[in-house]
PDB file of C-alpha atoms in Angstrom:
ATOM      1  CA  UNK A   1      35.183  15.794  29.520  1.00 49.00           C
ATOM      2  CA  UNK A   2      38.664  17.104  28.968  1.00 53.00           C
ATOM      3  CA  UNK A   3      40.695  16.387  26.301  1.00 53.00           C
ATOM      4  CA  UNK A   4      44.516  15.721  25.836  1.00 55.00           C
ATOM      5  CA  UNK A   5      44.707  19.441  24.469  1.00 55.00           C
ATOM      6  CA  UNK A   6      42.983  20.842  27.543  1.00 51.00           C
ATOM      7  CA  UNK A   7      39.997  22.051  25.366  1.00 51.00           C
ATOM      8  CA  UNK A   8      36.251  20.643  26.252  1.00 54.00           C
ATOM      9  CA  UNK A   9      35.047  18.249  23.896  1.00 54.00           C
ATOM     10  CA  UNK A  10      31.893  19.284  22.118  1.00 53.00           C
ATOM     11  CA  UNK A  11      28.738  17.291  22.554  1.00 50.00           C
ATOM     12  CA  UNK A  12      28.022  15.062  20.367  1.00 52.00           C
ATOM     13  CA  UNK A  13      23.850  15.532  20.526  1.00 50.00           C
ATOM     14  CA  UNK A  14      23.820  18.888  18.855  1.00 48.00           C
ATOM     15  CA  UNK A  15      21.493  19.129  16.857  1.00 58.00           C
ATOM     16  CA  UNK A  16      22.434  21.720  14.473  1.00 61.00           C
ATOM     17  CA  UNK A  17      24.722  24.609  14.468  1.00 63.00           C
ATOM     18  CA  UNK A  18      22.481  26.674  17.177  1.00 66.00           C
ATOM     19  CA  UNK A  19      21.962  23.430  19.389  1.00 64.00           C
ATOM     20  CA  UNK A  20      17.992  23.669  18.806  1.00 67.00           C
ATOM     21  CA  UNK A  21      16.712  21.246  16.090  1.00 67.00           C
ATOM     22  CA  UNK A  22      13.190  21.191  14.993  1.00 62.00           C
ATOM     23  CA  UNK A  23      11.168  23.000  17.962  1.00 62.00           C
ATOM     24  CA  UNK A  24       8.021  20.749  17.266  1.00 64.00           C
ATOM     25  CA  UNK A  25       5.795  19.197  14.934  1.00 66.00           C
ATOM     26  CA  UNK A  26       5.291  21.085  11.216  1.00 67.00           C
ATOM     27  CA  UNK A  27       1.660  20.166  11.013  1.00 70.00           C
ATOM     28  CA  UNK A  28      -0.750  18.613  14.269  1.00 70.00           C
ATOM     29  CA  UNK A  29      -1.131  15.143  13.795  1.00 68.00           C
ATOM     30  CA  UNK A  30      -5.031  15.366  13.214  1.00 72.00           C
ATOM     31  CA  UNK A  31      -4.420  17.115  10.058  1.00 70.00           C
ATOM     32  CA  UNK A  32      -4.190  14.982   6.757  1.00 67.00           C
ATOM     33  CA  UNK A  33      -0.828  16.589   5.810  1.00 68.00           C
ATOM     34  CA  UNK A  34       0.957  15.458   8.289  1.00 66.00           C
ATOM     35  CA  UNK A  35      -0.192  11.468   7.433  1.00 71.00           C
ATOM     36  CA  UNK A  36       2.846   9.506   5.205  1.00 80.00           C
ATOM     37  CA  UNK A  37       2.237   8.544   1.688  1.00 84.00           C
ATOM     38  CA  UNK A  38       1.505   5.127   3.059  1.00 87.00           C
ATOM     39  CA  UNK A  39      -1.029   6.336   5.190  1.00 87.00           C
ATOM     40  CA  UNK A  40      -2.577   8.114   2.973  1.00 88.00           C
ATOM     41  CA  UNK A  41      -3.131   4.636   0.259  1.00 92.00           C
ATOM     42  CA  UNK A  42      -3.988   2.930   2.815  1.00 93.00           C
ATOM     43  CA  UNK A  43      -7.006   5.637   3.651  1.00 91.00           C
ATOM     44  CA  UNK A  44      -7.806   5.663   0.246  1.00 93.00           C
ATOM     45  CA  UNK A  45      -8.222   1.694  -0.219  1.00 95.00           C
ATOM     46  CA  UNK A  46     -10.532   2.010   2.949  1.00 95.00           C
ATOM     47  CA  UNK A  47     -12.500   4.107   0.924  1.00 94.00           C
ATOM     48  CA  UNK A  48     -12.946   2.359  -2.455  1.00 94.00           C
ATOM     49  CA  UNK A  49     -13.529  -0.887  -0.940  1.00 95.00           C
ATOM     50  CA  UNK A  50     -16.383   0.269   1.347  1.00 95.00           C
ATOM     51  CA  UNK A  51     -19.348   0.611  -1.336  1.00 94.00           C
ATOM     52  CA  UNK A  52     -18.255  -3.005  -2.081  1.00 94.00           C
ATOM     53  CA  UNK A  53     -17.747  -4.121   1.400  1.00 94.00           C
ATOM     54  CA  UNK A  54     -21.349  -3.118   2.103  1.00 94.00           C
ATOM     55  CA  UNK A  55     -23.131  -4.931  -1.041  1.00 93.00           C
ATOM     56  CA  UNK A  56     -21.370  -7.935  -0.608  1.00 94.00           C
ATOM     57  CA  UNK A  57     -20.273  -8.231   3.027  1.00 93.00           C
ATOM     58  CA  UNK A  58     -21.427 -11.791   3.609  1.00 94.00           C
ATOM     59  CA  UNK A  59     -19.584 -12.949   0.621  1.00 93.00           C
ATOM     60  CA  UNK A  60     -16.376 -11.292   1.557  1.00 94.00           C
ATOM     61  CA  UNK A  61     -16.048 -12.376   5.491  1.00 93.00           C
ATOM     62  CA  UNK A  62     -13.029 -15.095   4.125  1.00 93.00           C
ATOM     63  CA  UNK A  63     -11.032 -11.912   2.559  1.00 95.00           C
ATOM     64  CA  UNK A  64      -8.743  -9.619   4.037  1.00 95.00           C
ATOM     65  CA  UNK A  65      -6.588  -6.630   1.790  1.00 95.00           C
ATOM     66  CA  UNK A  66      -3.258  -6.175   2.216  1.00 95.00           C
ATOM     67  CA  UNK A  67      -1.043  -3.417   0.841  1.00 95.00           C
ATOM     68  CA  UNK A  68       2.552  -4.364  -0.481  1.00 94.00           C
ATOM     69  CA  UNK A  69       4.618  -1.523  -1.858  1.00 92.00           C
ATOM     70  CA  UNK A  70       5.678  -3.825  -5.012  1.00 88.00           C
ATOM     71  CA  UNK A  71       5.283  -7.313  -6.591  1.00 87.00           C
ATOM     72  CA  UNK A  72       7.417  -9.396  -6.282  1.00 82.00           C
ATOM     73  CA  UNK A  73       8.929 -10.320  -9.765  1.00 77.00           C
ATOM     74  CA  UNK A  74      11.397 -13.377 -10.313  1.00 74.00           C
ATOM     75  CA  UNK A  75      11.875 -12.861 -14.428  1.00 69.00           C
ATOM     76  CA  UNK A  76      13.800  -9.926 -14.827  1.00 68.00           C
ATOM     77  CA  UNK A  77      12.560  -9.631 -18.460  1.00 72.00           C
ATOM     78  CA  UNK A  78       8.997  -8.152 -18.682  1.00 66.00           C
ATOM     79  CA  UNK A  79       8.714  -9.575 -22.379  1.00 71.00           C
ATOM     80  CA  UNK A  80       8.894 -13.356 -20.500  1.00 73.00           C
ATOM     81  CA  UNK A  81       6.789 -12.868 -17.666  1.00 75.00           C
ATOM     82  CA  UNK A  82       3.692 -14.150 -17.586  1.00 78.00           C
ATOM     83  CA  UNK A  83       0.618 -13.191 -15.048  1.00 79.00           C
ATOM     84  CA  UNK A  84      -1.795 -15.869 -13.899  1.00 78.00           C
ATOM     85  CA  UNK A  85      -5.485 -14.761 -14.161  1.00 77.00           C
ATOM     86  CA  UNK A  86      -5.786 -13.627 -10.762  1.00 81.00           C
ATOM     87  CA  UNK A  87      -2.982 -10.522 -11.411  1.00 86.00           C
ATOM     88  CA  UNK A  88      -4.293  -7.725 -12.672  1.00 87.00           C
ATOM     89  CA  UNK A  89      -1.858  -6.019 -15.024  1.00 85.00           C
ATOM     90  CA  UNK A  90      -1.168  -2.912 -16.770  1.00 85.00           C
ATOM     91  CA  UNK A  91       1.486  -2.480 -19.265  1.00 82.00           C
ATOM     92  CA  UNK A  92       2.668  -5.751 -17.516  1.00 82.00           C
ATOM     93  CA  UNK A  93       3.201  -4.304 -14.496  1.00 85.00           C
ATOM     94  CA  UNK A  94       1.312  -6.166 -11.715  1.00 90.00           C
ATOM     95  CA  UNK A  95      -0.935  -3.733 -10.076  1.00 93.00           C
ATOM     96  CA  UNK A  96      -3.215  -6.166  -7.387  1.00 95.00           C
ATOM     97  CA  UNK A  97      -2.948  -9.890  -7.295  1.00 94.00           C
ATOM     98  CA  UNK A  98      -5.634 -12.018  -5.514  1.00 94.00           C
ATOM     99  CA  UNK A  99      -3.672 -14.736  -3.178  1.00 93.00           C
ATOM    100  CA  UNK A 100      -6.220 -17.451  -2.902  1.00 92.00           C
ATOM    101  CA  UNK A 101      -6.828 -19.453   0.551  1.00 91.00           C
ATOM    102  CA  UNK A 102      -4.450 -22.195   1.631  1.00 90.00           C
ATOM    103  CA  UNK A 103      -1.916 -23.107   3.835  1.00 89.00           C
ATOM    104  CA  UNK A 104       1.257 -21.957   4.635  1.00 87.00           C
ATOM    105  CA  UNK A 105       4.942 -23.617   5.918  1.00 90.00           C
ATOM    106  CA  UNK A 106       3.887 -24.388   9.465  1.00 92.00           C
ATOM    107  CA  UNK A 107       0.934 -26.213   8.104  1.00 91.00           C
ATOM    108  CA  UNK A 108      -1.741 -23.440   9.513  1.00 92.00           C
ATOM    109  CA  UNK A 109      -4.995 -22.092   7.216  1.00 92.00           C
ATOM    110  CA  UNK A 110      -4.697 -18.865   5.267  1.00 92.00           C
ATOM    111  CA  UNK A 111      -7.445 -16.809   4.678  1.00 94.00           C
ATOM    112  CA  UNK A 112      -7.776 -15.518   0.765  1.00 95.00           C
ATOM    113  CA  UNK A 113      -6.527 -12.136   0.298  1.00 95.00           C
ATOM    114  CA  UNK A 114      -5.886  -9.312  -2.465  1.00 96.00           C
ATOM    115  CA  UNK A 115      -2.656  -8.103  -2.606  1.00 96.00           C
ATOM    116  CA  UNK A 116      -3.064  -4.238  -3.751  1.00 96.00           C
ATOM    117  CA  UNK A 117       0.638  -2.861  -4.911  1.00 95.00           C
ATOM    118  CA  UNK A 118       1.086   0.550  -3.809  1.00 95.00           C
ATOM    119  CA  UNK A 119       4.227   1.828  -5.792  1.00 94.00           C
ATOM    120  CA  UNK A 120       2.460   0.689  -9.565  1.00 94.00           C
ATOM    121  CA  UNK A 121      -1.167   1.894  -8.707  1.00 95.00           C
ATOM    122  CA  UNK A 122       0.734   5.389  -7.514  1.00 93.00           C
ATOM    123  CA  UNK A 123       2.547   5.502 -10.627  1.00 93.00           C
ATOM    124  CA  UNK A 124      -0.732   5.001 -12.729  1.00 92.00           C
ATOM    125  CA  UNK A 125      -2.798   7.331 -11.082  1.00 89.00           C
ATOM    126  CA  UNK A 126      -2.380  11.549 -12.208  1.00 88.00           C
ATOM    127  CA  UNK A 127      -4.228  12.655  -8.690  1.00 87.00           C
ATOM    128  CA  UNK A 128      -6.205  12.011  -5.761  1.00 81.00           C
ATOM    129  CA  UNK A 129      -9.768  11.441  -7.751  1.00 88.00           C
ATOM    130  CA  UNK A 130      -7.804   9.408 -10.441  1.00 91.00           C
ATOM    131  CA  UNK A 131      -6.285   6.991  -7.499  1.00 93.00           C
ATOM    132  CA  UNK A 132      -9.638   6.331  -5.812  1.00 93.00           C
ATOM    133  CA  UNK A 133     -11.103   5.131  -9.075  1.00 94.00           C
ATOM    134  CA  UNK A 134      -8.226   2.956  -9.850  1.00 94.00           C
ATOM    135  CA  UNK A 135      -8.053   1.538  -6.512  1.00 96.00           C
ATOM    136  CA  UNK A 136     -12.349   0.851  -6.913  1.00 95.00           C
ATOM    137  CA  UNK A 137     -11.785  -0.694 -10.339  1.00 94.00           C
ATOM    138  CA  UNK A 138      -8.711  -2.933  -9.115  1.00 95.00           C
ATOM    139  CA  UNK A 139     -10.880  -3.374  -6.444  1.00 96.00           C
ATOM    140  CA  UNK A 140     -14.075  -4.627  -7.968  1.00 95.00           C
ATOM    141  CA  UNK A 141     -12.261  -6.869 -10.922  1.00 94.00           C
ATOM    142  CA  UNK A 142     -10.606  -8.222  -7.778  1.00 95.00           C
ATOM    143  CA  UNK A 143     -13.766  -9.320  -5.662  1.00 95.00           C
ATOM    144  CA  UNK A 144     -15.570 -10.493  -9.070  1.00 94.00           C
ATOM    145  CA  UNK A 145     -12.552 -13.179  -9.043  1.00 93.00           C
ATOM    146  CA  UNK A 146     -12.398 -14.318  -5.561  1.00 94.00           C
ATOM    147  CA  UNK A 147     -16.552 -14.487  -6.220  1.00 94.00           C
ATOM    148  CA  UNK A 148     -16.006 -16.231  -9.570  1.00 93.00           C
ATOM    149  CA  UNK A 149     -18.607 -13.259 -10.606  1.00 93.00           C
ATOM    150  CA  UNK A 150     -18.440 -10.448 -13.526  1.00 93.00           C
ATOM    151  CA  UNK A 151     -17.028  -7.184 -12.707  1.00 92.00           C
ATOM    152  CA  UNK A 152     -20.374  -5.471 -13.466  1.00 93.00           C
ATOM    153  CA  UNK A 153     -22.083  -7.827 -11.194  1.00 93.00           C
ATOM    154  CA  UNK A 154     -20.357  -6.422  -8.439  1.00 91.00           C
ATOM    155  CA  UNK A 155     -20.927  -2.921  -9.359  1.00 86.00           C
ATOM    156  CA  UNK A 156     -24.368  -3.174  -9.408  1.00 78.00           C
ATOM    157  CA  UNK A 157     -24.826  -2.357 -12.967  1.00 64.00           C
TER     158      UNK A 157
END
């Protein structure tokens, strides 16, 4: 394309100043690494909730886990919000919440869920080791309230 100056018009898919751009991938996809932080939680909750999924699967067939990346809060003072007993809080932060079954607008049956939040559980945890036994604690208090059981009931202790 020709401009009103005579000069051609430069593209405007360059990628950077050598026309290249990134040549490939950084990291295969079957490595961990290359896996988003998202990905990565939502690996991790797989893996603290399978020691309980196998002691108590018959019990747990009506629950499905869900990952939100934070609560939703409608005070915006912490000092006046108050949790219900199915929130499990630290420092009043919300850190899981345990949505019991229903129905929603359209009228249709909801299965009970827990809610794990993913930015507040990150926060809390210092590494790797420290978020998998968050996640199995959060876990476990979790599934002792949907099974109106005590938390060391469910850990087999």
């Amino acid at each position: 394309m020709v401009t009103a100056r005579g000069s051609r018009r430069r593209s405007r898919f360059r990628r950077d100043r050598r026309g290249r751009g990134l040549r490939g991938p950084l990291y295969p996809s079957s490595v961990p690494v290359s896996r988003s932080r998202s990905q990565r939680f939502d690996a991790l909750v797989l893996e603290a909730l399978e020691p309980i999924e196998q002691r108590w699967h018959a019990e747990l067939t009506q629950l499905d886990v869900a990952v939100d990346e934070v609560p939703e809060i409608t005070s915006t003072t912490p000092e006046k919000q108050v949790w219900d007993d199915d929130v499990v809080v630290d420092a009043n932060v919300p850190l899981a919440r345990l949505v019991p079954a229903g129905v929603d607008r359209r009228g249709l049956p909801t299965r009970a869920r827990i809610v794990l939040y993913r930015r507040p559980l990150e926060a809390r945890a210092r590494d790797g080791m420290d978020m998998a036994d968050l996640l199995h604690d959060v876990l476990v208090e979790q599934v002792a309230t949907y099974l109106g059981l005590d938390p060391d009931v469910i850990e087999g202790q």
